[in-house]
């Protein structure tokens, strides 16, 4: 029901609408405005009125852009993070804190220092990767073996540095305690050297919608410096003491702008905006607790205390009842602005789905006018559409793009839809495209194929598109593992260079040797990542100590272990590696060339021509071969290494000319684990060698008929390797990682089958975003794949 209501300009038709949420209120407003303009009105005839703009401005702006409605948001814009503000803030912080990375690049990336954003990004990437910070920026940059990159970045440094050098000289070197006048003068000189005014003027010309904003920010910043000079003409403070003062001014900096165009819908709060002559007014958010706004709670004095003071003639501002009365006055203003149509809306729920009640203003207006609230539904038929955006979804759902393409207004939408469809990589790519990317022989690591098994797109993004993470000069888990791998490689090299085997060392000698190697390696590893600070040095010491525990435990196991570490960190690749890449033949004359590095190979010589071979793989944490993942081809790496050794045409001098018989594969935890935690401090102190051995127990698979070479003690239970015997001396069915020869070989062949399958699927163009899911059902652990063969 729509009736007329008296307004300041005569009478206007009235509509009361209950919407689902603020988004629906904004859509209703957009539809009414579009209908008003279609009937011959202007956008400037309309206004959106709310009590508080903060909770509505983002929603209204999003909806109005979708409906192509020009609008002006009547609010002061925060300028605390405008590029000029950021430049000023970070430039002063750069000088105050010794050219820290975040401060220095915060200034460089403001857009006011260099127009070449890509060069700044390249400089930051190199800085993160190499740990450049502090005084390094004030001297010549040098990048070894990267002459072109080094020259380019050094030239950029020389271009951007002088204004900041001058700022450093003015605020830190010439004056350790500048006053407000000196600080303002130094900042103005920085702006002048960077030609800030010209850049702001260029921004204003290139973005008409932000013309007044950029200009207003520059004017406000100039006034801010003038106020700084007036407030602190002679007070001298250290630069770090100036920072909170400067930040207090910058953080609260806001600018008000005028509408850049005439024909726009005005959106504003009722207590701020001055509405022009309106034909259509839409008052949104008439909900309890929103409009009228509840009085702010008292901070120091209660209402009775304020009343008592007023009785004594002390007036402290409007009382609670006066503020409530002022809200009714604001409500009166809101409903009397329109000369033709007035629409009042409320929401059933807020943006978070919490229920809302209608404002008491609506009940009052209903009683006065007799107009009933109507419930607005978001569901509507296509012929009720007010704008093209409401037709897009139904049109695309029809899935008749060729017919729809003849409707010219939908052309841009259909073009974007086709681009979205092309961007969806769930459809296979043509095999010819995959061959152009990878060639007919795909070079990959085994871990890369594990990525493919987990998610085809993960493999394609890393190996096909060659996407890389940004390198940073700080250690992570990979750096920790690499450090320990390098130390163990050097340990093996020194032992073999002395003409001895690992078993020839005592526990004390081995522990001392690995500790010395770790301390020698730490200053140079990763350009000093484990020397960069207290936390880094502590981490380095911890890794060295864990290596000492590992090596002494391994040496203690040597008498019961018939194998000797023979090679360490051995690469298999076609490019100057001791072992060639493993070539796995695929269909259609294609192939995989697997390359990588084996951490350690141990041999047990059976005779002059034959040796049992065991592959050892170091892992930072305890890791076990997962039977479910093995079955589905998600764990390939460890057993694939046996395939690498098995495919060797000749072992040559690397393994002493022996014929290698694969006998086992194991993970070794570098940092221990797996033991049962002690319940008390006394229990921890009482833990001994048995607990240490358990912490470093190897996990994998090995030949049951060769168990005496793995543990020659004849015990019923293993400590280095996981096995257990029954009372009759036979291996138990549970708790064993020892396999019969046929089962062991079948497992290796299954891994090779997975490798061929993945190679064929990669060349078949499989790039779907389809990660596997690990879940349990009915007590069984299962894996489900979004693509490929489901379980």
Short mmCIF file of C-alpha atoms in Angstrom, two decimals, residues 183-602:
data_model
loop_
_atom_site.label_atom_id
_atom_site.label_comp_id
_atom_site.label_asym_id
_atom_site.label_seq_id
_atom_site.Cartn_x
_atom_site.Cartn_y
_atom_site.Cartn_z
CA UNK A 183 61.92 18.14 10.90
CA UNK A 184 59.38 19.99 8.74
CA UNK A 185 62.12 21.50 6.58
CA UNK A 186 63.76 18.10 6.03
CA UNK A 187 60.45 16.50 4.99
CA UNK A 188 59.69 19.37 2.60
CA UNK A 189 63.15 18.93 1.04
CA UNK A 190 62.44 15.21 0.58
CA UNK A 191 59.19 16.04 -1.20
CA UNK A 192 60.95 18.61 -3.37
CA UNK A 193 63.74 16.19 -4.32
CA UNK A 194 61.18 13.53 -5.29
CA UNK A 195 59.00 16.10 -7.14
CA UNK A 196 55.97 15.01 -5.16
CA UNK A 197 53.72 17.86 -6.34
CA UNK A 198 54.19 16.92 -10.01
CA UNK A 199 53.38 13.27 -9.31
CA UNK A 200 50.23 14.16 -7.35
CA UNK A 201 49.15 16.47 -10.16
CA UNK A 202 49.66 13.66 -12.69
CA UNK A 203 47.61 11.29 -10.56
CA UNK A 204 44.83 13.87 -10.41
CA UNK A 205 44.77 14.26 -14.19
CA UNK A 206 44.73 10.49 -14.77
CA UNK A 207 41.93 9.74 -12.29
CA UNK A 208 39.09 12.19 -12.44
CA UNK A 209 37.23 10.50 -9.58
CA UNK A 210 40.17 11.10 -7.24
CA UNK A 211 41.10 14.58 -8.50
CA UNK A 212 39.94 16.45 -5.42
CA UNK A 213 41.16 13.72 -3.07
CA UNK A 214 44.83 13.73 -4.12
CA UNK A 215 44.95 17.51 -4.15
CA UNK A 216 43.25 17.73 -0.76
CA UNK A 217 45.71 15.25 0.78
CA UNK A 218 48.67 17.32 -0.44
CA UNK A 219 47.13 20.47 1.02
CA UNK A 220 46.41 18.74 4.32
CA UNK A 221 49.98 17.44 4.52
CA UNK A 222 51.35 20.91 3.90
CA UNK A 223 49.11 22.26 6.66
CA UNK A 224 50.28 19.41 8.90
CA UNK A 225 53.92 20.48 8.46
CA UNK A 226 52.99 24.09 9.13
CA UNK A 227 51.26 23.04 12.37
CA UNK A 228 54.34 21.02 13.32
CA UNK A 229 56.48 24.14 12.97
CA UNK A 230 54.07 26.27 14.97
CA UNK A 231 53.64 23.71 17.76
CA UNK A 232 57.32 22.77 18.21
CA UNK A 233 59.42 25.71 16.99
CA UNK A 234 62.36 25.13 19.36
CA UNK A 235 61.69 21.86 21.19
CA UNK A 236 64.49 19.41 20.36
CA UNK A 237 63.85 15.67 20.50
CA UNK A 238 65.61 12.59 19.23
CA UNK A 239 64.24 11.31 15.94
CA UNK A 240 62.72 8.23 17.59
CA UNK A 241 60.90 10.49 20.07
CA UNK A 242 59.50 12.46 17.15
CA UNK A 243 57.92 9.34 15.63
CA UNK A 244 54.86 9.06 17.94
CA UNK A 245 54.21 12.79 17.52
CA UNK A 246 54.35 12.55 13.74
CA UNK A 247 52.27 9.37 13.71
CA UNK A 248 49.58 10.98 15.87
CA UNK A 249 49.11 13.64 13.21
CA UNK A 250 49.26 11.26 10.25
CA UNK A 251 47.00 8.56 11.70
CA UNK A 252 44.03 10.92 12.15
CA UNK A 253 44.44 12.72 8.85
CA UNK A 254 41.18 12.89 6.88
CA UNK A 255 40.08 15.00 3.94
CA UNK A 256 36.68 16.10 2.78
CA UNK A 257 36.04 16.37 -0.95
CA UNK A 258 33.32 17.92 -3.07
CA UNK A 259 31.36 15.91 -5.66
CA UNK A 260 33.41 15.68 -8.87
CA UNK A 261 30.23 15.58 -11.02
CA UNK A 262 26.73 17.08 -10.90
CA UNK A 263 24.43 14.22 -11.88
CA UNK A 264 25.06 11.80 -9.01
CA UNK A 265 23.12 10.12 -6.26
CA UNK A 266 24.06 11.60 -2.92
CA UNK A 267 24.73 9.02 -0.19
CA UNK A 268 25.23 10.38 3.30
CA UNK A 269 24.46 10.34 6.99
CA UNK A 270 21.49 12.39 8.12
CA UNK A 271 23.50 14.41 10.66
CA UNK A 272 26.22 15.35 8.15
CA UNK A 273 24.85 15.65 4.63
CA UNK A 274 23.04 18.72 3.35
CA UNK A 275 20.51 17.37 0.91
CA UNK A 276 19.55 19.41 -2.16
CA UNK A 277 16.05 19.48 -3.61
CA UNK A 278 15.11 15.81 -3.82
CA UNK A 279 12.34 14.09 -5.73
CA UNK A 280 13.20 10.60 -4.39
CA UNK A 281 14.60 9.93 -0.93
CA UNK A 282 15.45 6.45 0.35
CA UNK A 283 16.04 6.10 4.08
CA UNK A 284 17.82 2.80 4.78
CA UNK A 285 18.55 1.02 8.04
CA UNK A 286 15.45 1.91 10.03
CA UNK A 287 16.17 -0.75 12.62
CA UNK A 288 16.15 -0.78 16.39
CA UNK A 289 19.59 0.26 17.66
CA UNK A 290 20.51 1.75 14.25
CA UNK A 291 18.08 4.61 13.64
CA UNK A 292 17.37 6.06 16.12
CA UNK A 293 20.91 5.62 17.36
CA UNK A 294 21.14 4.74 21.06
CA UNK A 295 22.76 7.41 23.26
CA UNK A 296 26.43 6.83 23.94
CA UNK A 297 27.02 5.37 27.42
CA UNK A 298 28.35 7.73 30.07
CA UNK A 299 32.11 7.53 30.56
CA UNK A 300 32.74 9.31 33.85
CA UNK A 301 29.43 10.38 35.32
CA UNK A 302 26.15 8.50 35.61
CA UNK A 303 22.83 10.06 34.60
CA UNK A 304 21.81 10.76 38.26
CA UNK A 305 25.17 12.48 38.83
CA UNK A 306 24.70 14.61 35.72
CA UNK A 307 21.17 15.49 36.84
CA UNK A 308 22.44 16.51 40.27
CA UNK A 309 25.08 18.78 38.75
CA UNK A 310 22.51 20.40 36.45
CA UNK A 311 20.34 21.18 39.50
CA UNK A 312 23.37 23.04 40.85
CA UNK A 313 23.57 25.07 37.65
CA UNK A 314 26.41 23.07 36.05
CA UNK A 315 25.42 22.15 32.50
CA UNK A 316 27.43 19.27 30.94
CA UNK A 317 25.78 19.05 27.53
CA UNK A 318 22.60 17.36 26.30
CA UNK A 319 21.00 14.86 28.63
CA UNK A 320 20.04 11.37 27.62
CA UNK A 321 16.44 12.43 26.93
CA UNK A 322 17.59 15.42 24.93
CA UNK A 323 19.76 13.16 22.77
CA UNK A 324 16.78 10.86 22.21
CA UNK A 325 14.73 13.86 21.23
CA UNK A 326 17.43 14.92 18.79
CA UNK A 327 17.21 11.48 17.16
CA UNK A 328 13.49 12.07 16.57
CA UNK A 329 14.36 15.42 15.04
CA UNK A 330 16.84 13.70 12.69
CA UNK A 331 14.13 11.20 11.80
CA UNK A 332 11.76 14.08 10.98
CA UNK A 333 14.39 15.61 8.69
CA UNK A 334 14.97 12.27 6.93
CA UNK A 335 11.30 11.71 6.07
CA UNK A 336 10.62 15.28 4.89
CA UNK A 337 13.38 15.66 2.28
CA UNK A 338 11.57 14.20 -0.75
CA UNK A 339 9.03 16.10 -2.83
CA UNK A 340 7.62 13.13 -4.78
CA UNK A 341 8.56 9.70 -3.36
CA UNK A 342 9.78 8.52 0.02
CA UNK A 343 10.94 4.94 0.62
CA UNK A 344 11.76 3.70 4.11
CA UNK A 345 13.47 0.32 4.55
CA UNK A 346 14.54 -1.92 7.38
CA UNK A 347 16.39 -5.24 7.45
CA UNK A 348 15.35 -8.52 9.03
CA UNK A 349 18.99 -9.50 9.63
CA UNK A 350 22.32 -7.72 9.72
CA UNK A 351 25.24 -8.55 7.44
CA UNK A 352 26.34 -11.34 9.81
CA UNK A 353 22.93 -13.02 9.87
CA UNK A 354 21.89 -11.78 13.32
CA UNK A 355 18.16 -10.91 13.63
CA UNK A 356 17.12 -7.24 13.79
CA UNK A 357 13.94 -5.53 14.92
CA UNK A 358 12.25 -2.67 13.02
CA UNK A 359 12.82 0.86 14.27
CA UNK A 360 10.08 2.39 16.48
CA UNK A 361 9.99 5.16 13.86
CA UNK A 362 8.35 2.72 11.42
CA UNK A 363 5.58 1.83 13.87
CA UNK A 364 4.92 5.53 14.44
CA UNK A 365 4.78 6.25 10.70
CA UNK A 366 2.44 3.29 10.16
CA UNK A 367 0.07 4.59 12.82
CA UNK A 368 0.12 8.09 11.39
CA UNK A 369 -0.20 7.19 7.70
CA UNK A 370 -1.85 3.78 7.72
CA UNK A 371 0.73 2.45 5.26
CA UNK A 372 1.57 -1.23 5.81
CA UNK A 373 5.08 -2.70 5.59
CA UNK A 374 5.64 -4.90 2.56
CA UNK A 375 8.14 -7.76 2.56
CA UNK A 376 10.50 -7.47 -0.37
CA UNK A 377 11.65 -10.74 -1.91
CA UNK A 378 15.02 -11.13 -3.59
CA UNK A 379 13.50 -13.62 -6.06
CA UNK A 380 12.16 -12.06 -9.23
CA UNK A 381 11.53 -13.09 -12.83
CA UNK A 382 13.77 -11.91 -15.64
CA UNK A 383 11.16 -9.55 -17.08
CA UNK A 384 11.11 -7.67 -13.77
CA UNK A 385 14.77 -6.72 -14.16
CA UNK A 386 15.74 -3.07 -13.86
CA UNK A 387 19.30 -3.43 -15.11
CA UNK A 388 21.38 -5.73 -17.26
CA UNK A 389 23.22 -7.12 -14.21
CA UNK A 390 20.00 -8.84 -13.15
CA UNK A 391 19.77 -10.62 -16.50
CA UNK A 392 23.33 -11.93 -16.58
CA UNK A 393 22.94 -14.90 -14.25
CA UNK A 394 19.65 -16.18 -15.80
CA UNK A 395 21.12 -15.74 -19.28
CA UNK A 396 24.24 -17.74 -18.46
CA UNK A 397 22.17 -20.43 -16.78
CA UNK A 398 20.37 -20.95 -20.09
CA UNK A 399 23.74 -22.16 -21.51
CA UNK A 400 22.86 -20.93 -25.00
CA UNK A 401 25.70 -18.50 -25.46
CA UNK A 402 25.53 -18.50 -29.27
CA UNK A 403 21.91 -17.31 -29.27
CA UNK A 404 22.58 -14.83 -26.47
CA UNK A 405 25.57 -13.39 -28.32
CA UNK A 406 23.14 -11.78 -30.78
CA UNK A 407 21.86 -9.61 -27.91
CA UNK A 408 24.47 -6.81 -28.03
CA UNK A 409 24.27 -5.66 -24.35
CA UNK A 410 25.24 -9.16 -23.20
CA UNK A 411 28.31 -9.28 -25.48
CA UNK A 412 30.87 -8.08 -22.86
CA UNK A 413 29.41 -10.43 -20.24
CA UNK A 414 29.62 -13.44 -22.54
CA UNK A 415 33.19 -12.51 -23.46
CA UNK A 416 34.18 -12.45 -19.78
CA UNK A 417 32.33 -15.73 -19.22
CA UNK A 418 34.33 -17.42 -22.00
CA UNK A 419 37.54 -16.14 -20.41
CA UNK A 420 36.46 -17.59 -17.07
CA UNK A 421 35.70 -20.91 -18.73
CA UNK A 422 39.11 -20.93 -20.38
CA UNK A 423 40.71 -20.15 -17.02
CA UNK A 424 39.14 -23.26 -15.48
CA UNK A 425 41.85 -25.90 -15.75
CA UNK A 426 39.74 -28.93 -14.87
CA UNK A 427 39.51 -29.85 -18.56
CA UNK A 428 42.58 -31.67 -19.94
CA UNK A 429 45.03 -29.72 -22.04
CA UNK A 430 45.82 -31.07 -25.51
CA UNK A 431 48.77 -33.52 -25.52
CA UNK A 432 50.47 -31.31 -28.12
CA UNK A 433 50.48 -28.45 -25.61
CA UNK A 434 52.02 -30.70 -22.93
CA UNK A 435 54.76 -31.74 -25.36
CA UNK A 436 55.53 -28.10 -26.10
CA UNK A 437 55.89 -27.47 -22.36
CA UNK A 438 57.80 -30.60 -21.34
CA UNK A 439 59.16 -32.05 -24.58
CA UNK A 440 58.78 -35.74 -25.40
CA UNK A 441 60.84 -36.68 -22.36
CA UNK A 442 59.60 -35.12 -19.15
CA UNK A 443 62.37 -34.24 -16.69
CA UNK A 444 61.13 -34.31 -13.12
CA UNK A 445 62.02 -35.34 -9.62
CA UNK A 446 60.18 -38.14 -7.86
CA UNK A 447 58.82 -35.65 -5.35
CA UNK A 448 57.36 -33.74 -8.30
CA UNK A 449 55.36 -36.81 -9.30
CA UNK A 450 54.20 -37.13 -5.70
CA UNK A 451 52.84 -33.60 -6.10
CA UNK A 452 51.00 -34.75 -9.24
CA UNK A 453 49.51 -37.68 -7.34
CA UNK A 454 48.29 -35.32 -4.63
CA UNK A 455 46.94 -32.70 -7.07
CA UNK A 456 47.56 -32.47 -10.81
CA UNK A 457 47.39 -28.68 -10.80
CA UNK A 458 50.01 -28.45 -8.07
CA UNK A 459 52.45 -30.25 -10.36
CA UNK A 460 51.46 -28.17 -13.40
CA UNK A 461 51.82 -24.88 -11.52
CA UNK A 462 55.30 -25.72 -10.24
CA UNK A 463 56.77 -27.72 -13.15
CA UNK A 464 54.72 -26.52 -16.11
CA UNK A 465 54.14 -22.84 -15.29
CA UNK A 466 57.35 -22.76 -13.20
CA UNK A 467 55.79 -20.69 -10.42
CA UNK A 468 58.14 -20.07 -7.52
CA UNK A 469 57.83 -18.80 -4.00
CA UNK A 470 59.63 -15.61 -3.07
CA UNK A 471 63.00 -16.35 -1.49
CA UNK A 472 63.63 -14.76 1.88
CA UNK A 473 66.77 -14.45 3.96
CA UNK A 474 65.50 -16.42 6.92
CA UNK A 475 65.71 -20.07 7.74
CA UNK A 476 62.78 -22.43 7.46
CA UNK A 477 62.34 -26.20 7.77
CA UNK A 478 63.94 -26.75 4.36
CA UNK A 479 67.01 -24.76 5.38
CA UNK A 480 67.29 -26.76 8.59
CA UNK A 481 67.15 -30.01 6.65
CA UNK A 482 69.64 -28.80 4.04
CA UNK A 483 72.07 -27.71 6.74
CA UNK A 484 71.99 -31.13 8.39
CA UNK A 485 72.25 -32.92 5.02
CA UNK A 486 75.33 -30.88 4.11
CA UNK A 487 76.93 -31.61 7.48
CA UNK A 488 76.31 -35.37 7.14
CA UNK A 489 77.69 -35.33 3.60
CA UNK A 490 80.88 -33.67 4.83
CA UNK A 491 81.04 -36.13 7.75
CA UNK A 492 80.96 -39.07 5.33
CA UNK A 493 83.55 -37.45 3.05
CA UNK A 494 86.01 -36.87 5.90
CA UNK A 495 85.58 -40.38 7.29
CA UNK A 496 86.18 -42.01 3.91
CA UNK A 497 89.05 -39.62 3.12
CA UNK A 498 90.81 -40.91 6.24
CA UNK A 499 90.61 -44.46 4.84
CA UNK A 500 88.10 -45.62 7.45
CA UNK A 501 84.47 -46.72 7.67
CA UNK A 502 81.89 -45.27 10.03
CA UNK A 503 82.20 -48.35 12.24
CA UNK A 504 85.87 -47.57 12.82
CA UNK A 505 85.01 -44.42 14.81
CA UNK A 506 84.19 -44.30 18.48
CA UNK A 507 81.06 -42.57 19.68
CA UNK A 508 83.06 -39.72 21.17
CA UNK A 509 85.18 -39.26 18.07
CA UNK A 510 82.15 -39.28 15.75
CA UNK A 511 80.23 -36.84 17.95
CA UNK A 512 83.15 -34.43 18.06
CA UNK A 513 83.71 -34.64 14.31
CA UNK A 514 80.08 -33.87 13.36
CA UNK A 515 79.96 -31.00 15.89
CA UNK A 516 83.14 -29.47 14.40
CA UNK A 517 81.73 -29.82 10.90
CA UNK A 518 78.47 -28.13 11.93
CA UNK A 519 80.31 -25.20 13.51
CA UNK A 520 82.52 -24.81 10.42
CA UNK A 521 79.53 -24.94 8.10
CA UNK A 522 77.25 -22.55 9.94
CA UNK A 523 78.92 -19.21 8.99
CA UNK A 524 78.81 -19.95 5.25
CA UNK A 525 75.57 -21.91 4.89
CA UNK A 526 72.92 -19.86 3.07
CA UNK A 527 75.05 -16.70 3.26
CA UNK A 528 74.96 -16.92 7.04
CA UNK A 529 71.27 -17.61 7.70
CA UNK A 530 72.12 -19.35 10.98
CA UNK A 531 74.29 -16.43 12.08
CA UNK A 532 71.80 -13.62 11.43
CA UNK A 533 70.60 -13.21 15.01
CA UNK A 534 70.16 -14.77 18.41
CA UNK A 535 67.28 -16.99 17.34
CA UNK A 536 69.17 -18.12 14.23
CA UNK A 537 72.32 -18.97 16.22
CA UNK A 538 70.24 -20.89 18.76
CA UNK A 539 68.60 -22.85 15.94
CA UNK A 540 72.04 -23.64 14.49
CA UNK A 541 73.32 -24.88 17.85
CA UNK A 542 70.22 -27.03 18.27
CA UNK A 543 70.65 -28.63 14.84
CA UNK A 544 74.30 -29.39 15.56
CA UNK A 545 73.41 -30.96 18.89
CA UNK A 546 70.75 -33.15 17.27
CA UNK A 547 73.27 -34.24 14.64
CA UNK A 548 75.67 -35.24 17.42
CA UNK A 549 72.97 -37.39 19.03
CA UNK A 550 72.10 -38.98 15.67
CA UNK A 551 75.68 -39.79 14.67
CA UNK A 552 76.66 -41.24 18.05
CA UNK A 553 73.53 -43.45 17.96
CA UNK A 554 74.36 -44.64 14.44
CA UNK A 555 77.93 -45.44 15.46
CA UNK A 556 76.62 -47.38 18.47
CA UNK A 557 74.46 -49.47 16.13
CA UNK A 558 77.33 -50.30 13.77
CA UNK A 559 78.48 -53.56 15.48
CA UNK A 560 75.03 -55.15 14.97
CA UNK A 561 74.58 -53.70 11.45
CA UNK A 562 76.53 -55.48 8.67
CA UNK A 563 76.12 -52.66 6.15
CA UNK A 564 78.62 -49.83 5.64
CA UNK A 565 77.70 -46.33 4.38
CA UNK A 566 79.31 -46.26 0.92
CA UNK A 567 78.10 -43.13 -0.87
CA UNK A 568 76.46 -39.98 0.47
CA UNK A 569 74.35 -37.33 -1.28
CA UNK A 570 74.71 -39.08 -4.63
CA UNK A 571 72.96 -37.34 -7.53
CA UNK A 572 71.26 -39.10 -10.43
CA UNK A 573 70.90 -36.88 -13.48
CA UNK A 574 72.11 -36.62 -17.03
CA UNK A 575 74.18 -33.50 -16.36
CA UNK A 576 77.56 -34.45 -14.86
CA UNK A 577 76.03 -36.67 -12.18
CA UNK A 578 77.65 -39.93 -11.01
CA UNK A 579 74.44 -41.82 -11.82
CA UNK A 580 72.37 -41.19 -14.98
CA UNK A 581 68.74 -40.14 -14.75
CA UNK A 582 66.28 -42.99 -14.50
CA UNK A 583 64.49 -43.24 -17.84
CA UNK A 584 60.98 -44.68 -17.56
CA UNK A 585 59.44 -45.54 -20.93
CA UNK A 586 55.87 -44.29 -21.52
CA UNK A 587 53.29 -44.73 -24.25
CA UNK A 588 53.50 -43.02 -27.64
CA UNK A 589 57.32 -43.01 -27.60
CA UNK A 590 57.45 -40.63 -24.62
CA UNK A 591 59.48 -41.06 -21.46
CA UNK A 592 60.12 -39.81 -17.95
CA UNK A 593 63.62 -38.80 -16.94
CA UNK A 594 63.69 -38.87 -13.17
CA UNK A 595 66.46 -37.01 -11.42
CA UNK A 596 67.26 -36.24 -7.85
CA UNK A 597 69.63 -37.05 -5.01
CA UNK A 598 69.92 -40.09 -2.73
CA UNK A 599 70.99 -39.20 0.79
CA UNK A 600 72.93 -42.38 1.52
CA UNK A 601 73.51 -45.86 0.13
CA UNK A 602 74.77 -48.61 2.47
#
